[in-house]
CSV table of C-alpha atoms and ligand atoms in Angstrom, one decimal:
chain,number,residue,atom,x,y,z
A,262,UNK,CA,-29.1,7.2,6.9
A,263,UNK,CA,-25.9,8.4,5.3
A,264,UNK,CA,-24.2,7.1,2.1
A,265,UNK,CA,-20.8,5.3,2.1
A,266,UNK,CA,-19.2,8.4,0.4
A,267,UNK,CA,-20.6,10.8,3.1
A,268,UNK,CA,-19.4,8.5,5.8
A,269,UNK,CA,-15.9,8.4,4.3
A,270,UNK,CA,-15.9,12.2,4.0
A,271,UNK,CA,-17.0,12.6,7.7
A,272,UNK,CA,-14.3,10.2,8.8
A,273,UNK,CA,-11.5,11.9,6.9
A,274,UNK,CA,-12.7,15.3,8.1
A,275,UNK,CA,-12.0,14.1,11.7
A,276,UNK,CA,-8.4,13.2,10.9
A,277,UNK,CA,-6.6,16.5,11.2
A,278,UNK,CA,-3.1,15.4,12.1
A,279,UNK,CA,-0.4,13.2,10.7
A,280,UNK,CA,1.9,11.0,12.8
A,281,UNK,CA,5.4,12.3,13.6
A,282,UNK,CA,8.4,11.5,11.4
A,283,UNK,CA,11.1,9.1,12.4
A,284,UNK,CA,14.5,8.3,10.9
A,285,UNK,CA,14.8,4.6,10.2
A,286,UNK,CA,17.4,2.3,8.4
A,287,UNK,CA,16.5,1.8,4.7
A,288,UNK,CA,16.5,-2.0,5.0
A,289,UNK,CA,13.5,-1.8,7.4
A,290,UNK,CA,11.5,0.8,5.5
A,291,UNK,CA,9.5,-1.5,3.2
A,292,UNK,CA,5.8,-0.5,3.3
A,293,UNK,CA,6.5,2.7,5.3
A,294,UNK,CA,5.3,6.2,4.3
A,295,UNK,CA,7.9,8.7,3.1
A,296,UNK,CA,7.6,11.8,5.4
A,297,UNK,CA,9.2,14.5,3.1
A,298,UNK,CA,9.8,14.9,-0.6
A,299,UNK,CA,13.1,13.1,-1.4
A,300,UNK,CA,15.3,15.2,-3.6
A,301,UNK,CA,18.4,13.9,-5.4
A,302,UNK,CA,21.6,15.4,-3.8
A,303,UNK,CA,23.5,14.8,-7.1
A,304,UNK,CA,22.9,13.7,-10.7
A,305,UNK,CA,22.2,9.9,-11.1
A,306,UNK,CA,24.3,8.6,-12.7
A,307,UNK,CA,26.8,11.1,-11.4
A,308,UNK,CA,29.0,11.0,-14.6
A,309,UNK,CA,28.6,9.8,-18.3
A,310,UNK,CA,29.5,6.1,-18.2
A,311,UNK,CA,29.7,3.1,-20.3
A,312,UNK,CA,26.6,0.9,-20.8
A,313,UNK,CA,28.6,-2.1,-22.0
A,314,UNK,CA,32.1,-3.7,-21.8
A,315,UNK,CA,34.0,-2.4,-24.8
A,316,UNK,CA,36.2,0.4,-26.1
A,317,UNK,CA,35.7,4.1,-25.4
A,318,UNK,CA,36.5,6.1,-28.5
A,319,UNK,CA,36.0,9.6,-30.0
A,320,UNK,CA,33.1,9.7,-32.5
A,321,UNK,CA,35.5,11.4,-35.0
A,322,UNK,CA,37.6,8.3,-35.1
A,323,UNK,CA,34.8,6.0,-36.1
A,324,UNK,CA,34.9,5.0,-39.8
A,325,UNK,CA,31.8,5.6,-42.0
A,326,UNK,CA,32.4,2.2,-43.5
A,327,UNK,CA,34.8,-0.7,-42.9
A,328,UNK,CA,37.0,-0.6,-39.8
A,329,UNK,CA,39.5,1.8,-38.3
A,330,UNK,CA,42.6,0.7,-36.3
A,331,UNK,CA,43.0,2.5,-33.0
A,332,UNK,CA,45.8,2.4,-30.4
A,333,UNK,CA,44.6,1.1,-27.0
A,334,UNK,CA,46.3,3.3,-24.4
A,335,UNK,CA,44.7,1.8,-21.3
A,336,UNK,CA,42.9,-1.3,-20.1
A,337,UNK,CA,40.6,-0.2,-17.3
A,338,UNK,CA,39.5,-2.8,-14.8
A,339,UNK,CA,36.0,-2.3,-13.3
A,340,UNK,CA,35.8,0.5,-10.8
A,341,UNK,CA,38.9,2.4,-12.0
A,342,UNK,CA,38.9,5.8,-13.7
A,343,UNK,CA,41.0,6.9,-16.6
A,344,UNK,CA,42.3,10.3,-15.6
A,345,UNK,CA,44.2,11.3,-18.8
A,346,UNK,CA,42.6,12.4,-22.0
A,347,UNK,CA,42.2,10.3,-25.1
A,348,UNK,CA,43.7,11.8,-28.3
A,349,UNK,CA,42.7,11.2,-31.9
A,350,UNK,CA,43.5,7.6,-33.0
A,351,UNK,CA,43.4,6.3,-29.5
A,352,UNK,CA,41.0,4.1,-27.5
A,353,UNK,CA,40.5,2.9,-23.9
A,354,UNK,CA,39.2,-0.5,-22.9
A,355,UNK,CA,36.3,0.2,-20.5
A,356,UNK,CA,33.9,-1.8,-18.3
A,357,UNK,CA,30.2,-1.3,-17.9
A,358,UNK,CA,29.5,1.6,-15.5
A,359,UNK,CA,33.0,3.1,-15.7
A,360,UNK,CA,33.1,6.9,-16.3
A,361,UNK,CA,33.8,7.9,-19.9
A,362,UNK,CA,37.4,9.1,-20.3
A,363,UNK,CA,37.9,12.7,-21.5
A,364,UNK,CA,38.0,12.9,-25.2
A,365,UNK,CA,35.6,10.0,-25.8
A,366,UNK,CA,31.8,10.0,-26.5
A,367,UNK,CA,31.1,6.5,-27.8
A,368,UNK,CA,31.6,2.9,-26.7
A,369,UNK,CA,32.1,0.1,-29.2
A,370,UNK,CA,31.0,-3.2,-27.6
A,371,UNK,CA,33.9,-5.7,-27.2
A,372,UNK,CA,32.1,-8.4,-29.2
A,373,UNK,CA,32.2,-6.1,-32.3
A,374,UNK,CA,35.9,-5.4,-32.3
A,375,UNK,CA,39.1,-7.3,-33.3
A,376,UNK,CA,41.9,-6.8,-30.8
A,377,UNK,CA,45.5,-7.7,-31.3
A,378,UNK,CA,48.0,-6.6,-28.6
A,379,UNK,CA,47.6,-2.8,-28.3
A,380,UNK,CA,45.6,-2.4,-31.6
A,381,UNK,CA,41.9,-2.6,-31.8
A,382,UNK,CA,39.9,-2.5,-35.1
A,383,UNK,CA,36.5,-0.8,-34.6
A,384,UNK,CA,33.6,-1.0,-37.1
A,385,UNK,CA,31.2,1.7,-37.9
A,386,UNK,CA,29.1,2.6,-34.9
A,387,UNK,CA,26.6,5.4,-34.2
A,388,UNK,CA,28.3,8.3,-32.4
A,389,UNK,CA,27.2,8.5,-28.8
A,390,UNK,CA,26.0,4.9,-28.6
A,391,UNK,CA,26.4,2.7,-25.5
A,392,UNK,CA,26.8,5.7,-23.2
A,393,UNK,CA,24.6,6.5,-20.2
A,394,UNK,CA,24.5,10.3,-19.7
A,395,UNK,CA,25.0,11.8,-16.3
A,396,UNK,CA,21.7,12.8,-14.8
A,397,UNK,CA,19.6,10.7,-17.3
A,398,UNK,CA,18.0,8.8,-14.4
A,399,UNK,CA,17.7,11.7,-11.9
A,400,UNK,CA,18.7,15.4,-12.1
A,401,UNK,CA,20.4,16.9,-9.0
A,402,UNK,CA,17.7,18.7,-7.0
A,403,UNK,CA,14.7,16.9,-8.6
A,404,UNK,CA,12.0,15.3,-6.5
A,405,UNK,CA,12.7,11.5,-6.8
A,406,UNK,CA,10.0,10.2,-4.5
A,407,UNK,CA,7.1,12.4,-3.2
A,408,UNK,CA,6.1,12.7,0.4
A,409,UNK,CA,3.2,10.3,1.2
A,410,UNK,CA,4.5,7.5,-1.0
A,411,UNK,CA,4.4,4.0,0.4
A,412,UNK,CA,7.9,2.6,-0.1
A,413,UNK,CA,8.1,-0.4,-2.3
A,414,UNK,CA,11.3,-2.4,-3.1
A,415,UNK,CA,12.1,-0.1,-6.0
A,416,UNK,CA,11.9,3.0,-3.8
A,417,UNK,CA,14.3,1.4,-1.3
A,418,UNK,CA,16.7,0.9,-4.2
A,419,UNK,CA,16.4,4.5,-5.4
A,420,UNK,CA,17.0,5.8,-1.8
A,421,UNK,CA,20.1,3.6,-1.5
A,422,UNK,CA,21.3,4.8,-4.9
A,423,UNK,CA,21.4,8.3,-3.5
A,424,UNK,CA,23.8,7.1,-0.9
A,425,UNK,CA,21.3,7.4,2.0
A,426,UNK,CA,21.5,4.7,4.7
A,427,UNK,CA,18.5,6.1,6.6
A,428,UNK,CA,15.2,7.6,5.6
A,429,UNK,CA,12.6,9.8,7.2
A,430,UNK,CA,9.2,8.0,7.4
A,431,UNK,CA,5.9,8.6,9.3
A,432,UNK,CA,5.6,6.7,12.6
A,433,UNK,CA,3.2,3.8,12.3
A,434,UNK,CA,-0.3,4.5,13.3
A,435,UNK,CA,-1.0,2.8,16.6
A,436,UNK,CA,-4.3,0.9,16.6
A,437,UNK,CA,-5.9,-0.7,19.8
A,438,UNK,CA,-8.3,-3.5,19.1
A,439,UNK,CA,-10.9,-4.9,21.4
A,440,UNK,CA,-13.9,-7.1,21.2
A,441,UNK,CA,-17.0,-6.7,23.2
A,442,UNK,CA,-19.6,-9.0,24.5
A,443,UNK,CA,-20.0,-11.9,27.0
A,444,UNK,CA,-20.9,-14.2,24.1
A,445,UNK,CA,-17.4,-13.9,22.7
A,446,UNK,CA,-14.8,-16.5,23.9
A,447,UNK,CA,-11.0,-16.4,23.5
A,448,UNK,CA,-9.5,-19.0,21.1
A,449,UNK,CA,-7.7,-21.5,23.3
A,450,UNK,CA,-10.2,-21.2,26.1
A,451,UNK,CA,-13.1,-23.6,26.5
A,452,UNK,CA,-16.3,-22.3,24.9
A,453,UNK,CA,-19.4,-22.1,27.1
A,454,UNK,CA,-22.8,-22.9,25.7
A,455,UNK,CA,-24.0,-19.9,23.7
A,456,UNK,CA,-20.5,-18.6,23.1
A,457,UNK,CA,-18.7,-18.1,19.8
A,458,UNK,CA,-14.9,-17.7,19.4
A,459,UNK,CA,-13.6,-14.3,18.8
A,460,UNK,CA,-12.7,-13.9,15.1
A,461,UNK,CA,-13.0,-10.2,14.7
A,462,UNK,CA,-10.0,-9.2,16.8
A,463,UNK,CA,-7.7,-11.4,14.7
A,464,UNK,CA,-9.1,-10.5,11.3
A,465,UNK,CA,-8.9,-6.8,12.3
A,466,UNK,CA,-5.4,-7.1,13.5
A,467,UNK,CA,-4.4,-8.6,10.2
A,468,UNK,CA,-6.1,-5.7,8.4
A,469,UNK,CA,-4.4,-3.1,10.6
A,470,UNK,CA,-1.0,-4.7,9.9
A,471,UNK,CA,-1.7,-5.1,6.2
A,472,UNK,CA,-2.5,-1.4,6.1
A,473,UNK,CA,0.8,-0.5,7.7
A,474,UNK,CA,-0.5,0.1,11.2
A,475,UNK,CA,0.9,-1.2,14.5
A,476,UNK,CA,-1.8,-3.2,16.3
A,477,UNK,CA,-2.2,-3.6,20.1
A,478,UNK,CA,-4.5,-6.3,21.5
A,479,UNK,CA,-6.8,-5.1,24.2
A,480,UNK,CA,-8.6,-8.5,24.5
A,481,UNK,CA,-12.3,-9.0,25.1
A,482,UNK,CA,-14.1,-6.4,27.2
A,483,UNK,CA,-16.8,-7.9,29.3
A,484,UNK,CA,-20.3,-6.3,29.4
A,485,UNK,CA,-19.4,-4.5,32.7
A,486,UNK,CA,-19.5,-0.8,32.7
A,487,UNK,CA,-16.5,0.1,34.8
A,488,UNK,CA,-14.3,-2.5,33.2
A,489,UNK,CA,-15.3,-1.4,29.7
A,490,UNK,CA,-14.7,2.2,30.6
A,491,UNK,CA,-11.2,1.5,32.1
A,492,UNK,CA,-10.3,-0.6,29.1
A,493,UNK,CA,-11.4,2.0,26.6
A,494,UNK,CA,-9.6,4.8,28.5
A,495,UNK,CA,-6.4,2.8,28.5
A,496,UNK,CA,-6.8,2.0,24.8
A,497,UNK,CA,-7.4,5.7,24.0
A,498,UNK,CA,-4.1,6.7,25.8
A,499,UNK,CA,-2.1,4.0,24.1
A,500,UNK,CA,-3.3,4.4,20.5
A,501,UNK,CA,-4.2,6.8,17.7
A,502,UNK,CA,-7.2,4.7,16.7
A,503,UNK,CA,-9.4,2.5,19.0
A,504,UNK,CA,-11.4,-0.2,17.3
A,505,UNK,CA,-14.1,-2.2,19.0
A,506,UNK,CA,-16.3,-4.8,17.3
A,507,UNK,CA,-19.8,-5.9,18.4
A,508,UNK,CA,-22.2,-4.3,20.6
A,509,UNK,CA,-23.2,-1.6,18.2
A,510,UNK,CA,-26.6,-2.9,17.2
A,511,UNK,CA,-27.7,-4.8,20.3
A,512,UNK,CA,-26.5,-6.1,23.6
A,513,UNK,CA,-24.0,-3.7,25.1
A,514,UNK,CA,-25.0,-0.9,22.7
A,515,UNK,CA,-26.1,1.3,25.5
A,516,UNK,CA,-23.0,0.6,27.6
A,517,UNK,CA,-20.6,1.6,24.8
A,518,UNK,CA,-22.7,4.6,24.1
A,519,UNK,CA,-22.8,5.8,27.7
A,520,UNK,CA,-19.1,5.1,28.3
A,521,UNK,CA,-18.0,6.9,25.1
A,522,UNK,CA,-20.4,9.8,25.9
A,523,UNK,CA,-18.5,10.2,29.2
A,524,UNK,CA,-14.9,9.8,28.1
A,525,UNK,CA,-15.0,11.3,24.6
A,526,UNK,CA,-17.9,11.5,22.2
A,527,UNK,CA,-19.8,9.2,19.9
A,528,UNK,CA,-22.1,9.4,16.9
A,529,UNK,CA,-24.1,6.4,15.6
A,530,UNK,CA,-24.3,6.0,11.9
A,531,UNK,CA,-26.7,4.1,9.8
A,532,UNK,CA,-24.8,3.7,6.5
A,533,UNK,CA,-26.8,2.9,3.4
A,534,UNK,CA,-24.7,-0.2,2.6
A,535,UNK,CA,-24.9,-4.0,2.8
A,536,UNK,CA,-23.5,-5.6,4.8
A,537,UNK,CA,-22.4,-3.6,7.8
A,538,UNK,CA,-25.1,-0.9,8.4
A,539,UNK,CA,-24.7,0.2,12.0
A,540,UNK,CA,-21.4,1.6,13.2
A,541,UNK,CA,-20.2,4.2,15.7
A,542,UNK,CA,-17.6,6.9,15.2
A,543,UNK,CA,-16.2,9.0,18.0
A,544,UNK,CA,-13.3,10.1,20.1
A,545,UNK,CA,-11.6,8.9,23.3
A,546,UNK,CA,-9.3,11.8,24.3
A,547,UNK,CA,-7.0,12.3,21.3
A,548,UNK,CA,-7.7,8.9,19.7
A,549,UNK,CA,-10.3,8.3,17.0
A,550,UNK,CA,-12.9,5.7,18.0
A,551,UNK,CA,-14.6,3.2,15.7
A,552,UNK,CA,-17.3,0.9,17.0
A,553,UNK,CA,-17.6,-1.7,14.2
A,554,UNK,CA,-20.4,-4.1,13.7
A,555,UNK,CA,-20.1,-7.6,15.3
A,556,UNK,CA,-20.8,-9.6,12.3
A,557,UNK,CA,-17.4,-10.8,11.0
A,558,UNK,CA,-17.8,-9.8,7.3
A,559,UNK,CA,-19.4,-6.5,8.3
A,560,UNK,CA,-16.5,-5.6,10.7
A,561,UNK,CA,-13.9,-6.3,8.0
A,562,UNK,CA,-15.8,-4.4,5.4
A,563,UNK,CA,-16.4,-1.3,7.6
A,564,UNK,CA,-12.7,-1.4,8.4
A,565,UNK,CA,-11.8,-1.3,4.7
A,566,UNK,CA,-14.3,1.4,3.9
A,567,UNK,CA,-14.0,3.8,6.9
A,568,UNK,CA,-11.1,2.9,9.2
A,569,UNK,CA,-8.4,2.2,6.6
A,570,UNK,CA,-8.8,5.6,4.8
A,571,UNK,CA,-8.5,7.3,8.3
A,572,UNK,CA,-5.5,5.2,9.1
A,573,UNK,CA,-3.8,6.1,5.8
A,574,UNK,CA,-4.6,9.8,6.2
A,575,UNK,CA,-3.1,9.7,9.7
A,576,UNK,CA,-0.1,7.9,8.3
A,577,UNK,CA,0.5,10.7,5.8
A,578,UNK,CA,-0.3,8.6,2.7
A,579,UNK,CA,-1.2,10.4,-0.5
A,580,UNK,CA,-3.6,7.6,-1.7
A,581,UNK,CA,-6.3,6.8,0.8
A,582,UNK,CA,-8.5,4.5,-1.2
A,583,UNK,CA,-7.8,1.2,-2.8
A,584,UNK,CA,-7.9,0.7,-6.6
A,585,UNK,CA,-11.2,-0.4,-8.2
A,586,UNK,CA,-11.7,-1.5,-11.8
A,587,UNK,CA,-14.5,-2.9,-13.9
A,588,UNK,CA,-15.1,-6.6,-14.5
A,589,UNK,CA,-17.9,-8.5,-16.4
A,590,UNK,CA,-20.4,-10.3,-14.1
A,591,UNK,CA,-20.7,-13.9,-15.2
A,592,UNK,CA,-23.8,-14.6,-13.1
A,593,UNK,CA,-26.9,-12.7,-12.0
A,594,UNK,CA,-26.5,-10.7,-8.7
A,595,UNK,CA,-29.4,-9.6,-6.5
A,596,UNK,CA,-29.2,-5.9,-5.6
A,597,UNK,CA,-31.5,-3.5,-3.8
A,598,UNK,CA,-31.5,0.0,-5.1
A,599,UNK,CA,-30.8,2.8,-2.6
A,600,UNK,CA,-27.7,1.3,-0.9
A,601,UNK,CA,-24.2,0.3,-1.9
A,602,UNK,CA,-23.8,-3.5,-1.8
A,603,UNK,CA,-20.5,-5.3,-1.4
A,604,UNK,CA,-20.3,-8.9,-2.4
A,605,UNK,CA,-17.3,-11.2,-2.0
A,606,UNK,CA,-16.2,-12.1,-5.5
A,607,UNK,CA,-13.9,-14.4,-7.4
A,608,UNK,CA,-12.1,-12.5,-10.1
A,609,UNK,CA,-10.5,-14.3,-13.0
A,610,UNK,CA,-9.2,-13.4,-16.4
A,611,UNK,CA,-11.2,-15.0,-19.2
A,612,UNK,CA,-12.6,-14.6,-22.7
A,613,UNK,CA,-14.2,-11.3,-21.8
A,614,UNK,CA,-11.2,-9.9,-19.9
A,615,UNK,CA,-11.7,-9.5,-16.2
A,616,UNK,CA,-14.7,-11.6,-15.1
A,617,UNK,CA,-16.2,-12.0,-11.7
A,618,UNK,CA,-18.7,-14.2,-9.9
A,619,UNK,CA,-19.8,-14.2,-6.3
A,620,UNK,CA,-18.4,-16.7,-3.7
A,621,UNK,CA,-21.9,-18.0,-3.0
A,622,UNK,CA,-24.0,-17.3,0.1
A,623,UNK,CA,-23.4,-13.7,1.1
A,624,UNK,CA,-24.6,-13.5,4.7
A,625,UNK,CA,-22.6,-11.0,6.8
A,626,UNK,CA,-21.7,-13.7,9.3
A,627,UNK,CA,-20.3,-16.0,6.6
A,628,UNK,CA,-16.6,-15.2,7.1
A,629,UNK,CA,-15.5,-18.0,4.8
A,630,UNK,CA,-16.9,-16.0,1.9
A,631,UNK,CA,-13.9,-13.7,2.5
A,632,UNK,CA,-11.7,-16.7,2.4
A,633,UNK,CA,-13.2,-18.0,-0.9
A,634,UNK,CA,-13.0,-14.6,-2.5
A,635,UNK,CA,-10.2,-12.5,-3.9
A,636,UNK,CA,-12.1,-9.3,-4.3
A,637,UNK,CA,-15.1,-7.2,-3.3
A,638,UNK,CA,-17.8,-6.6,-5.9
A,639,UNK,CA,-19.0,-3.0,-5.4
A,640,UNK,CA,-22.5,-2.4,-6.7
A,641,UNK,CA,-23.5,1.3,-6.7
A,642,UNK,CA,-26.5,2.8,-4.8
A,643,UNK,CA,-28.7,3.4,-7.8
A,644,UNK,CA,-28.4,0.0,-9.4
A,645,UNK,CA,-30.8,-2.8,-9.1
A,646,UNK,CA,-30.2,-6.5,-10.0
A,647,UNK,CA,-27.2,-7.2,-12.1
A,648,UNK,CA,-27.6,-9.4,-15.2
A,649,UNK,CA,-24.8,-11.7,-16.5
A,650,UNK,CA,-22.7,-9.7,-19.0
A,651,UNK,CA,-23.1,-6.4,-17.2
A,652,UNK,CA,-20.1,-4.6,-15.8
A,653,UNK,CA,-19.5,-4.2,-12.1
A,654,UNK,CA,-16.7,-2.6,-10.1
A,655,UNK,CA,-14.4,-4.8,-8.2
A,656,UNK,CA,-11.8,-4.0,-5.6
A,657,UNK,CA,-9.1,-6.7,-5.1
A,658,UNK,CA,-8.3,-7.8,-1.6
A,659,UNK,CA,-4.6,-7.3,-2.3
A,660,UNK,CA,-3.0,-5.4,-5.1
B,1127,LIG,P1,-23.5,-7.4,17.7
B,1127,LIG,O1,-22.9,-6.3,16.8
B,1127,LIG,O2,-22.8,-7.4,19.1
B,1127,LIG,O3,-24.9,-7.4,17.8
B,1127,LIG,O4,-23.1,-8.7,17.1
B,1127,LIG,C1,-23.6,-9.2,15.8
B,1127,LIG,C2,-23.1,-10.6,15.6
B,1127,LIG,O5,-21.6,-10.6,15.5
B,1127,LIG,C3,-23.4,-11.6,16.6
B,1127,LIG,O6,-23.8,-12.8,16.0
B,1127,LIG,C4,-22.2,-11.7,17.4
B,1127,LIG,O7,-22.1,-13.0,18.1
B,1127,LIG,C5,-21.1,-11.5,16.4
B,1127,LIG,N1,-19.9,-11.1,17.0
B,1127,LIG,C6,-19.7,-10.1,17.8
B,1127,LIG,N2,-18.5,-9.9,18.2
B,1127,LIG,C7,-17.8,-10.9,17.5
B,1127,LIG,C8,-16.4,-11.2,17.5
B,1127,LIG,N3,-15.5,-10.5,18.2
B,1127,LIG,N4,-16.0,-12.2,16.7
B,1127,LIG,C9,-16.9,-12.9,16.0
B,1127,LIG,N5,-18.2,-12.6,16.0
B,1127,LIG,C10,-18.7,-11.6,16.8
B,1128,LIG,MG1,-23.0,-8.2,21.1
């Protein structure tokens, strides 16, 4: 029996490479992983510029009290640049974002002045106000976004602001997904007595895509040695990670074990956790292999705990684990010391801050508990039963 933490460390130790970089257009880069540190090629903003619509003046022309009359020598429309120099007693009408004319250091907002023809009366204003300084956002040469960052909308905006139409990201991790077992039927097909519809392949595909991977569907492998072997070999050639579900605890256990033993390697793990104890980790050629438990909640959970960190490491991400934070349990929770337990929880914000209750029955086959929940409740190995009012860790399903 190994702990969840040991299992995660073993899995990450097996990931020794990162997917290759590829250059893609910025508009398609949401959720992708930045391949190299992004450095600013120039100062942002590139020049001192006005933060408001108003009048650019020299600080020395601003009165200490009352108003001063200045001569307006130019009315600059948006986007145009004043290429002369402003002398004492002069002002230039300027738009937000326009570069500051030489000789000026302050912008008086237009709503504070009185303008009559080419005369403007400016009130007392702090020297240097309403000016954005060059480089105040980003200095030329500075790292703006670190390698391994998952690109959010704001990163796409920053990349575009540096004038870049394309960006170097990591190729998506390719994940092949197959289900095993003659008791599993394809949705859309008639279901024979004793069969259940395959849910794992679909939930796992969603998890892969949500984690930024590219999923390939390898269908349901029958409990036939040669077919299983051919299917796994093909999956291993096509993908960086091969996922099966089912067959780890009973049924085709021996088949998966034998076949993997021949075409790669396989270790069986008993992880001290609930749900999702038995799983297999191995290799098919270059690909990482995970044999996840058949029970639907257990297969999703083992994905989140073991497969996703591997996927994220392979994808070059800096963060490989999801955020967890404390919440107050609002109901008693049964817990056996000696293993880490994961319950499906409903997290709400209440009188005591973040509060959490379970979704109800917690059997590892009850997939609707994942539907009713919005988080995992993570109860550490050493703990026993949880009393209402105690703090537990929670991990939101999406963040
Ligand atoms: P196993 O790991 O094969 O012993 O399966 C444990 C439980 O998970 C059994 O009740 C199986 O019917 C169920 N199961 C296995 N594969 C799937 C699947 N692809 N979709 C839904 N349930 C499954
Ligand atoms: Mg089975």
